[in-house]
Tab-separated table of C-alpha atoms in Angstrom:
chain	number	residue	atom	x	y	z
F	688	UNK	CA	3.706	22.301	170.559
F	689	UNK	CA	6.186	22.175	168.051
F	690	UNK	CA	5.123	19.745	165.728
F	691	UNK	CA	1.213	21.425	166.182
F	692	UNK	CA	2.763	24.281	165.216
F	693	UNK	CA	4.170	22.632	161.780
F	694	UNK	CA	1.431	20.627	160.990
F	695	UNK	CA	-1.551	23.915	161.179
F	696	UNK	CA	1.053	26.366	159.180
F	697	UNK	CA	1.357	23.486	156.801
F	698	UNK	CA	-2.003	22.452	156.585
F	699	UNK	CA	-3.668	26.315	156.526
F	700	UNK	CA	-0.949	27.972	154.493
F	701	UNK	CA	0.466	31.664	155.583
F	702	UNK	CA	-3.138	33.075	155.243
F	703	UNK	CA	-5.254	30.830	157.314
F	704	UNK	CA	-1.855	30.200	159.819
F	705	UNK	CA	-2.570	33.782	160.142
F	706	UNK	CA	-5.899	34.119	161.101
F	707	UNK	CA	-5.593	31.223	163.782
F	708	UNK	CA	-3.001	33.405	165.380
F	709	UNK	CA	-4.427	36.313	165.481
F	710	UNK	CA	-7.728	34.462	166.829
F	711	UNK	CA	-5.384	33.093	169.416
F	712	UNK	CA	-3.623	36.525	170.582
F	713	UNK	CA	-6.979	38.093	171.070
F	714	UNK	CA	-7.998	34.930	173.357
F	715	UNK	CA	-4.686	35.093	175.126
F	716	UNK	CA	-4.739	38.987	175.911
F	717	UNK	CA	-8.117	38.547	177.046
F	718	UNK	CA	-7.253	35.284	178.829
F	719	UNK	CA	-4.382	36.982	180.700
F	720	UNK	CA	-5.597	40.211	181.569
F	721	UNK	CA	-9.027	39.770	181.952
F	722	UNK	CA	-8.934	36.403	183.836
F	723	UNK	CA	-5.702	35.020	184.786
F	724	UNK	CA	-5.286	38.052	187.468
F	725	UNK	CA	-7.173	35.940	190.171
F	726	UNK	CA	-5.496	32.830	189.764
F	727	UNK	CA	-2.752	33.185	192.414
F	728	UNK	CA	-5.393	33.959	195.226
F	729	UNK	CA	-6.561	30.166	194.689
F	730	UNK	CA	-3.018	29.015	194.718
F	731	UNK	CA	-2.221	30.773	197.354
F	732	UNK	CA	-4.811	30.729	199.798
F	733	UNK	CA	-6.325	27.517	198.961
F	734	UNK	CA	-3.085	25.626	199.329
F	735	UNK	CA	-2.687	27.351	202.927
F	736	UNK	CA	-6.657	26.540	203.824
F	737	UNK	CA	-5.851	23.145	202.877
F	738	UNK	CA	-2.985	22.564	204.821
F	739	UNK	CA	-4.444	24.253	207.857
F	740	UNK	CA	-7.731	22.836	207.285
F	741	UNK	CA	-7.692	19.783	205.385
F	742	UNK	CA	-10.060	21.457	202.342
F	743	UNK	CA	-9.473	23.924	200.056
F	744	UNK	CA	-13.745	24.446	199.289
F	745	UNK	CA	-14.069	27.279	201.280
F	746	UNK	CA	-11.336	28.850	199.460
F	747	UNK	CA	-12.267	27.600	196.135
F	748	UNK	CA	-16.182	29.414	196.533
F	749	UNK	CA	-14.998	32.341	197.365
F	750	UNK	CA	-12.307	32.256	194.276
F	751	UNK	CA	-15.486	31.190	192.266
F	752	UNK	CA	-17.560	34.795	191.657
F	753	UNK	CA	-14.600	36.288	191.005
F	754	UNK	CA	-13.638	33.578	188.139
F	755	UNK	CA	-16.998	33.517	186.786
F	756	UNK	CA	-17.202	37.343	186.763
F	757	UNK	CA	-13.740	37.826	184.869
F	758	UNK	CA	-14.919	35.282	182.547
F	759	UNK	CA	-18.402	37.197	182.118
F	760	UNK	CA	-16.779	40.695	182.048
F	761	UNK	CA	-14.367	39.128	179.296
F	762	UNK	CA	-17.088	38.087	177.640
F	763	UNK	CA	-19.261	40.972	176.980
F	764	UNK	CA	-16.164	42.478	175.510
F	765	UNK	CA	-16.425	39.656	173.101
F	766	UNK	CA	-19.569	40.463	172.322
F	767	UNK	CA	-19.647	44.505	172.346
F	768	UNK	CA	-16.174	44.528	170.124
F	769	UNK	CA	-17.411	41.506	167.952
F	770	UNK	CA	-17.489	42.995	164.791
F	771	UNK	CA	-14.645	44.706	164.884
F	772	UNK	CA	-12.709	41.833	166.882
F	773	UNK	CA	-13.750	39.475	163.740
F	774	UNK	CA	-12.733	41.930	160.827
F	775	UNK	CA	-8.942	42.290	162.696
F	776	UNK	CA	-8.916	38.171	163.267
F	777	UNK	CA	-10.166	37.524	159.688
F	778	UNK	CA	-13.248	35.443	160.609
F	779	UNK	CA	-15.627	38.339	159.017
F	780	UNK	CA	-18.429	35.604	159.860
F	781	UNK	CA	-17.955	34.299	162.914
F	782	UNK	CA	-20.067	34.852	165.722
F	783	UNK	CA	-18.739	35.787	169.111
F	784	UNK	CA	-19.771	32.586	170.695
F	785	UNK	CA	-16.675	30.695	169.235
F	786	UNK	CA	-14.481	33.492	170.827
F	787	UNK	CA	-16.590	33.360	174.293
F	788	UNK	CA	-16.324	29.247	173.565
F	789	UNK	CA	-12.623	29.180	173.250
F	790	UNK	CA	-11.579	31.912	175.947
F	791	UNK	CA	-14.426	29.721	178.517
F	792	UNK	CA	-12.498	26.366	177.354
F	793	UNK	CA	-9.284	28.318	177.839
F	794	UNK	CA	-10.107	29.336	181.404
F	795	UNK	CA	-11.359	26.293	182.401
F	796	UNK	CA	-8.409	24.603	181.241
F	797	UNK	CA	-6.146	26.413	183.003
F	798	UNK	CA	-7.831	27.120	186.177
F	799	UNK	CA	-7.972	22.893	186.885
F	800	UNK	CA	-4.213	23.152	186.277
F	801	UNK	CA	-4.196	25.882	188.990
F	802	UNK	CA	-6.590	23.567	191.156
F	803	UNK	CA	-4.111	20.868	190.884
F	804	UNK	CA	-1.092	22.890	191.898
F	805	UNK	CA	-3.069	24.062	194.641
F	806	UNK	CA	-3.889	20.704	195.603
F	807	UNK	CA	-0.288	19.873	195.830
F	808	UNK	CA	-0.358	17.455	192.886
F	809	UNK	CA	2.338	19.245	190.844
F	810	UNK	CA	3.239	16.180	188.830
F	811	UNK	CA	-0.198	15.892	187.719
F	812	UNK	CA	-0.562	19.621	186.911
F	813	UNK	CA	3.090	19.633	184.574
F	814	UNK	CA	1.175	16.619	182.717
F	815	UNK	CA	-1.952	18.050	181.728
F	816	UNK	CA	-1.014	20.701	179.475
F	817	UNK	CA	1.153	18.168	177.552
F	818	UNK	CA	-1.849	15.838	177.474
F	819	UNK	CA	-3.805	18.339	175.596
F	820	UNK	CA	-1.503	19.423	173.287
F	821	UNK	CA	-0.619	15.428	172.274
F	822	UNK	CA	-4.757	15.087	171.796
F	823	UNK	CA	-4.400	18.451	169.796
F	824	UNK	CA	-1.814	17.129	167.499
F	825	UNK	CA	-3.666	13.663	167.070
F	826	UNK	CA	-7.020	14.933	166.120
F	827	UNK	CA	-5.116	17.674	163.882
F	828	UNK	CA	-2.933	14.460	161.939
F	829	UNK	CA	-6.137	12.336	162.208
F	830	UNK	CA	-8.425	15.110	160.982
F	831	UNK	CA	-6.087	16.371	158.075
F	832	UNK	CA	-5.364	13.214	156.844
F	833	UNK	CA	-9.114	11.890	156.568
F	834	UNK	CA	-9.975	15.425	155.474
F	835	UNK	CA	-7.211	14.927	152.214
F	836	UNK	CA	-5.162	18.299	154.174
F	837	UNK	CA	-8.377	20.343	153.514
F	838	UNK	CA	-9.031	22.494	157.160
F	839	UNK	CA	-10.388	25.834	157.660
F	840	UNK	CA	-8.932	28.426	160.383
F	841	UNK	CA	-12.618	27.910	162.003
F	842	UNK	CA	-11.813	23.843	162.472
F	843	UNK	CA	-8.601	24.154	163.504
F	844	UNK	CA	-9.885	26.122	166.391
F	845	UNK	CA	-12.632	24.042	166.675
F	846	UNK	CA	-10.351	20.986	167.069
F	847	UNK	CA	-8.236	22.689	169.336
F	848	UNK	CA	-11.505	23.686	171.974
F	849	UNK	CA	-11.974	19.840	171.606
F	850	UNK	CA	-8.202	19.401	172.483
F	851	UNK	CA	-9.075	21.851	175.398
F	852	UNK	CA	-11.736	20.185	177.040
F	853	UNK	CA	-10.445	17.190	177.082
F	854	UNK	CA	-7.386	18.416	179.178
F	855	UNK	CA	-9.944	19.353	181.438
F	856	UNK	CA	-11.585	16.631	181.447
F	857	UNK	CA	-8.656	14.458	181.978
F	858	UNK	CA	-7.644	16.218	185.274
F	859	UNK	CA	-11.298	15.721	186.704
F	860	UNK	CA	-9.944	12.636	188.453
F	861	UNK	CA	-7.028	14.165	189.820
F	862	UNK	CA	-9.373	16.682	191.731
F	863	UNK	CA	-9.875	14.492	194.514
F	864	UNK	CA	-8.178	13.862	197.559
């Protein structure tokens, strides 16, 4: 984290460093307390239907409507506050689909970390994360250095969705039994 930290203030200078965090903040407050509320009803109940049933499913489809709908609530917000959301961010041009993008990427990522924990495999779930940020930081160095240090706010985020889905991706196999 530290050393992704370095290399984006370094490679976007104060201004762009800027805008990336304040494109960040607005996906974490939306993250947290639009989405994040229902994650310890999976942990907890699913953990307990899995122990006393032997599968968590049950659990995990009725956790479901109330994921999606967070993340579709969260989303409209996105899109109603767009404009104004952009100007305060600095991305006067984007389009709310990156920010719907990145907070669905975001949600996803987290929630297999939550399916993992609830699956018992809390070994698995500390890895993850760090997994993502190391892919983060390699496509950042990788990126900057073929790109001669030249990145925009916009692909730094992109590379960082990227970075995202991959950590999902990579616990996929861990969701079994």
């Amino acid at each position: 984290t530290v050393l992704g930290v370095v290399l984006s203030a370094r490679i976007l200078g104060p201004e762009g460093y800027g805008t990336v965090a304040l494109f960040m903040g607005v996906i974490q407050l939306l993250f947290i307390v639009g989405i994040k509320w229902s994650f310890p009803a999976i942990l907890r109940f699913g953990r307990e239907a899995l122990i006393q049933e032997g599968a968590g499913g049950r659990v995990f489809w009725a956790w479901m409507p109330l994921f999606a709908g967070s993340l579709l609530v969260c989303s409209l917000i996105l899109v109603l506050l767009s404009r104004e959301v952009g100007q305060l961010v600095g991305l006067h041009d984007s389009h709310p689909r990156l920010f719907i993008f990145f907070l669905s990427l975001t949600a996803m990522a987290m929630a297999a970390v939550q399916l993992l924990q609830m699956r018992g495999k809390m070994r698995v779930a500390a890895w993850i994360p760090v997994v993502g940020r190391a892919i983060f930081v390699g496509l950042l160095a990788a990126f900057a250095l073929w790109g001669n240090w030249q990145i925009t706010p916009t692909a730094l985020i992109l590379l960082s969705a990227v970075a995202l889905a991959a950590q999902a991706g990579v616990s996929l196999p861990y969701m079994g039994a």
